[in-house]
């Protein structure tokens, strides 16, 4: 059985989509994989309740307890490694990772970002896409490298930006696609890990 560990910081709707895919439907029949833990850097992350309700072990590694990024990442890595994951999934995990951490999980760590990378890495992606007058935006699943929101692209979904779109409306349109894209991308990757 291959273990997946998911890191979250907030609502965890992408994590929920992955858990649902892993616990039911095609995934369950075709892939010998389970979500072994959901780990958050915030105790108040909304997604933790969903994970518990779905019998997924949860853990909080609060970044505020650590004096340096290195110290936080070392504790986080220890929590992750206890689950022996084949794949580490960042799902709305809003911490910058140290190069040592990225190297440790090289080739088996993925992220989802709400833009068509390499456009608009970082924060406020939807606002920036609207302000630039883009006609499309979307979501990208990519392998994680040391540079934030970079790394080889595994798959993307594009959505239109409509006239008079608000940041919130665009974010919601993209998030709906993220929930379809991320479980599919992980299912495609898992057999090679
Ligand atoms: C998602 O839109 C995800 O793409 C984004 O945070 C949101 C998390 O939502 N991630 C990033 O911006 C990473 N750079 P969720 O907690 O409901 O899955």
Short mmCIF file of C-alpha atoms and ligand atoms in Angstrom, two decimals:
data_model
loop_
_atom_site.label_atom_id
_atom_site.label_comp_id
_atom_site.label_asym_id
_atom_site.label_seq_id
_atom_site.Cartn_x
_atom_site.Cartn_y
_atom_site.Cartn_z
CA UNK A 1 0.00 0.00 0.00
CA UNK A 2 1.47 3.38 -1.02
CA UNK A 3 1.13 6.16 1.51
CA UNK A 4 0.32 9.74 0.62
CA UNK A 5 0.86 12.56 3.11
CA UNK A 6 -0.97 15.84 2.50
CA UNK A 7 0.14 19.20 3.91
CA UNK A 8 -2.46 21.95 4.40
CA UNK A 9 -2.70 25.40 5.97
CA UNK A 10 -6.38 26.26 5.57
CA UNK A 11 -9.74 25.06 4.33
CA UNK A 12 -8.29 21.98 2.71
CA UNK A 13 -10.82 21.61 -0.08
CA UNK A 14 -8.16 20.13 -2.39
CA UNK A 15 -7.16 17.70 0.35
CA UNK A 16 -10.84 16.76 0.73
CA UNK A 17 -11.09 16.08 -3.02
CA UNK A 18 -8.03 13.82 -2.82
CA UNK A 19 -9.34 11.98 0.25
CA UNK A 20 -12.70 11.42 -1.46
CA UNK A 21 -10.97 10.09 -4.56
CA UNK A 22 -8.77 7.79 -2.48
CA UNK A 23 -11.64 6.44 -0.40
CA UNK A 24 -14.14 5.81 -3.16
CA UNK A 25 -14.53 5.33 -6.89
CA UNK A 26 -11.95 4.46 -9.52
CA UNK A 27 -8.92 5.30 -7.44
CA UNK A 28 -9.83 2.73 -4.84
CA UNK A 29 -10.20 0.01 -7.46
CA UNK A 30 -7.09 0.78 -9.47
CA UNK A 31 -4.50 2.24 -7.06
CA UNK A 32 -3.18 0.64 -3.93
CA UNK A 33 -2.79 3.95 -2.13
CA UNK A 34 -4.13 5.68 0.95
CA UNK A 35 -3.93 9.13 2.53
CA UNK A 36 -1.84 8.19 5.57
CA UNK A 37 -1.90 11.60 7.25
CA UNK A 38 -2.95 15.21 6.89
CA UNK A 39 -0.49 17.61 8.50
CA UNK A 40 -1.15 21.31 9.06
CA UNK A 41 1.11 24.15 10.19
CA UNK A 42 -1.97 25.79 11.76
CA UNK A 43 -4.12 24.30 14.52
CA UNK A 44 -7.13 26.25 13.20
CA UNK A 45 -6.94 24.89 9.64
CA UNK A 46 -10.51 24.08 8.64
CA UNK A 47 -9.46 20.97 6.73
CA UNK A 48 -8.38 19.11 9.88
CA UNK A 49 -12.01 18.44 10.86
CA UNK A 50 -12.77 16.93 7.45
CA UNK A 51 -9.73 14.64 7.70
CA UNK A 52 -10.72 13.44 11.18
CA UNK A 53 -14.30 12.78 10.03
CA UNK A 54 -12.84 10.61 7.29
CA UNK A 55 -10.62 8.59 9.66
CA UNK A 56 -7.39 10.15 8.38
CA UNK A 57 -4.74 10.68 11.08
CA UNK A 58 -3.99 14.38 11.54
CA UNK A 59 -1.09 16.27 13.03
CA UNK A 60 -0.31 19.93 13.66
CA UNK A 61 3.24 21.24 13.44
CA UNK A 62 2.78 24.89 14.38
CA UNK A 63 5.43 26.95 12.60
CA UNK A 64 5.18 29.64 15.31
CA UNK A 65 6.77 27.29 17.83
CA UNK A 66 10.08 27.22 15.92
CA UNK A 67 12.78 29.89 15.87
CA UNK A 68 13.89 29.21 12.27
CA UNK A 69 12.50 27.76 9.03
CA UNK A 70 15.11 25.01 9.30
CA UNK A 71 13.87 23.98 12.76
CA UNK A 72 10.25 23.95 11.59
CA UNK A 73 11.09 21.96 8.46
CA UNK A 74 13.05 19.40 10.49
CA UNK A 75 10.06 18.77 12.77
CA UNK A 76 7.71 18.69 9.79
CA UNK A 77 9.96 16.16 8.02
CA UNK A 78 9.98 13.96 11.13
CA UNK A 79 6.16 14.00 11.23
CA UNK A 80 5.99 13.19 7.52
CA UNK A 81 8.60 10.42 7.61
CA UNK A 82 6.75 8.58 10.38
CA UNK A 83 4.13 7.81 7.69
CA UNK A 84 6.71 6.65 5.11
CA UNK A 85 5.03 8.38 2.18
CA UNK A 86 5.63 7.56 -1.47
CA UNK A 87 4.21 10.97 -2.30
CA UNK A 88 4.04 14.27 -0.42
CA UNK A 89 1.20 16.52 -1.57
CA UNK A 90 1.07 20.26 -0.88
CA UNK A 91 -2.57 21.36 -0.90
CA UNK A 92 -2.85 25.02 0.04
CA UNK A 93 0.24 24.70 2.25
CA UNK A 94 1.32 28.31 2.61
CA UNK A 95 4.86 28.04 3.97
CA UNK A 96 8.07 28.58 2.06
CA UNK A 97 10.15 25.40 2.31
CA UNK A 98 13.91 25.29 2.87
CA UNK A 99 16.14 23.85 0.12
CA UNK A 100 17.07 20.96 2.44
CA UNK A 101 13.41 19.99 2.85
CA UNK A 102 12.78 20.22 -0.89
CA UNK A 103 15.82 18.05 -1.58
CA UNK A 104 14.68 15.43 0.94
CA UNK A 105 11.43 14.86 -0.99
CA UNK A 106 12.83 15.47 -4.46
CA UNK A 107 10.89 13.58 -7.12
CA UNK A 108 8.04 12.73 -4.73
CA UNK A 109 6.54 16.11 -3.80
CA UNK A 110 3.86 17.95 -5.78
CA UNK A 111 1.98 21.24 -5.42
CA UNK A 112 -1.10 22.86 -6.91
CA UNK A 113 -1.09 26.55 -7.72
CA UNK A 114 -4.09 28.61 -8.86
CA UNK A 115 -2.64 30.07 -12.06
CA UNK A 116 -1.31 28.89 -15.38
CA UNK A 117 2.33 28.72 -14.31
CA UNK A 118 4.84 30.09 -15.10
CA UNK A 119 2.43 33.06 -15.02
CA UNK A 120 1.66 34.52 -11.60
CA UNK A 121 3.62 32.52 -9.04
CA UNK A 122 3.19 33.65 -5.43
CA UNK A 123 0.21 35.41 -3.89
CA UNK A 124 -2.82 37.31 -5.26
CA UNK A 125 -2.80 35.30 -8.49
CA UNK A 126 -6.43 36.01 -9.39
CA UNK A 127 -6.21 39.76 -8.81
CA UNK A 128 -3.04 39.96 -10.90
CA UNK A 129 -4.51 37.91 -13.76
CA UNK A 130 -7.61 40.16 -13.88
CA UNK A 131 -5.53 43.35 -13.65
CA UNK A 132 -3.30 42.21 -16.52
CA UNK A 133 -6.37 41.69 -18.71
CA UNK A 134 -5.72 37.95 -19.15
CA UNK A 135 -8.52 36.13 -20.94
CA UNK A 136 -7.70 32.78 -19.32
CA UNK A 137 -6.32 31.62 -16.04
CA UNK A 138 -6.39 28.22 -14.37
CA UNK A 139 -4.56 25.79 -12.15
CA UNK A 140 -1.23 23.98 -12.39
CA UNK A 141 -0.01 20.79 -10.72
CA UNK A 142 3.77 20.72 -10.67
CA UNK A 143 6.69 18.98 -9.06
CA UNK A 144 8.19 21.02 -6.24
CA UNK A 145 11.66 22.48 -6.67
CA UNK A 146 13.53 24.95 -4.49
CA UNK A 147 12.00 27.97 -6.25
CA UNK A 148 8.47 28.90 -5.07
CA UNK A 149 5.69 27.81 -7.46
CA UNK A 150 8.19 26.57 -10.04
CA UNK A 151 9.18 23.06 -11.08
CA UNK A 152 8.22 20.77 -13.95
CA UNK A 153 4.54 21.02 -14.84
CA UNK A 154 2.56 17.79 -14.63
CA UNK A 155 -0.82 19.06 -15.77
CA UNK A 156 -2.94 22.20 -16.08
CA UNK A 157 -6.58 23.23 -16.42
CA UNK A 158 -7.57 26.51 -18.05
CA UNK A 159 -10.69 28.54 -17.27
CA UNK A 160 -11.93 31.73 -18.95
CA UNK A 161 -11.73 35.08 -17.21
CA UNK A 162 -15.11 36.68 -17.83
CA UNK A 163 -15.79 40.40 -18.30
CA UNK A 164 -16.40 42.00 -14.88
CA UNK A 165 -15.00 38.95 -13.07
CA UNK A 166 -14.17 39.52 -9.41
CA UNK A 167 -11.21 37.92 -7.68
CA UNK A 168 -13.63 35.77 -5.67
CA UNK A 169 -15.62 34.59 -8.70
CA UNK A 170 -12.45 33.66 -10.57
CA UNK A 171 -10.98 31.90 -7.52
CA UNK A 172 -14.15 29.80 -7.15
CA UNK A 173 -14.17 28.89 -10.88
CA UNK A 174 -10.54 27.78 -10.66
CA UNK A 175 -10.99 25.91 -7.38
CA UNK A 176 -13.72 23.75 -8.94
CA UNK A 177 -11.19 22.72 -11.59
CA UNK A 178 -8.47 22.13 -8.99
CA UNK A 179 -10.69 19.55 -7.28
CA UNK A 180 -10.89 17.58 -10.54
CA UNK A 181 -7.30 18.12 -11.62
CA UNK A 182 -5.35 17.26 -8.47
CA UNK A 183 -6.75 13.76 -7.76
CA UNK A 184 -6.29 12.90 -11.44
CA UNK A 185 -2.70 14.15 -11.49
CA UNK A 186 -1.84 12.17 -8.36
CA UNK A 187 -3.46 9.01 -9.73
CA UNK A 188 -1.40 9.39 -12.90
CA UNK A 189 1.83 9.87 -10.95
CA UNK A 190 1.45 7.20 -8.27
CA UNK A 191 2.20 4.10 -10.38
CA UNK A 192 5.69 5.49 -11.17
CA UNK A 193 6.59 6.09 -7.50
C1 LIG B 1 -5.92 26.59 -3.65
O1 LIG B 1 -6.52 27.47 -4.57
C2 LIG B 1 -4.48 26.32 -4.01
O2 LIG B 1 -4.26 26.24 -5.39
C3 LIG B 1 -3.79 27.53 -3.42
O3 LIG B 1 -4.42 27.73 -2.19
C4 LIG B 1 -5.77 27.28 -2.28
C5 LIG B 1 -6.03 26.31 -1.14
O4 LIG B 1 -7.37 25.96 -1.06
N1 LIG B 1 -2.38 27.31 -3.30
C6 LIG B 1 -1.45 28.24 -3.49
O5 LIG B 1 -1.72 29.40 -3.73
C7 LIG B 1 -0.01 27.75 -3.39
N2 LIG B 1 0.89 28.70 -3.90
P1 LIG B 1 -7.81 24.67 -0.22
O6 LIG B 1 -7.17 24.81 1.17
O7 LIG B 1 -9.30 24.79 -0.14
O8 LIG B 1 -7.34 23.44 -0.94
#
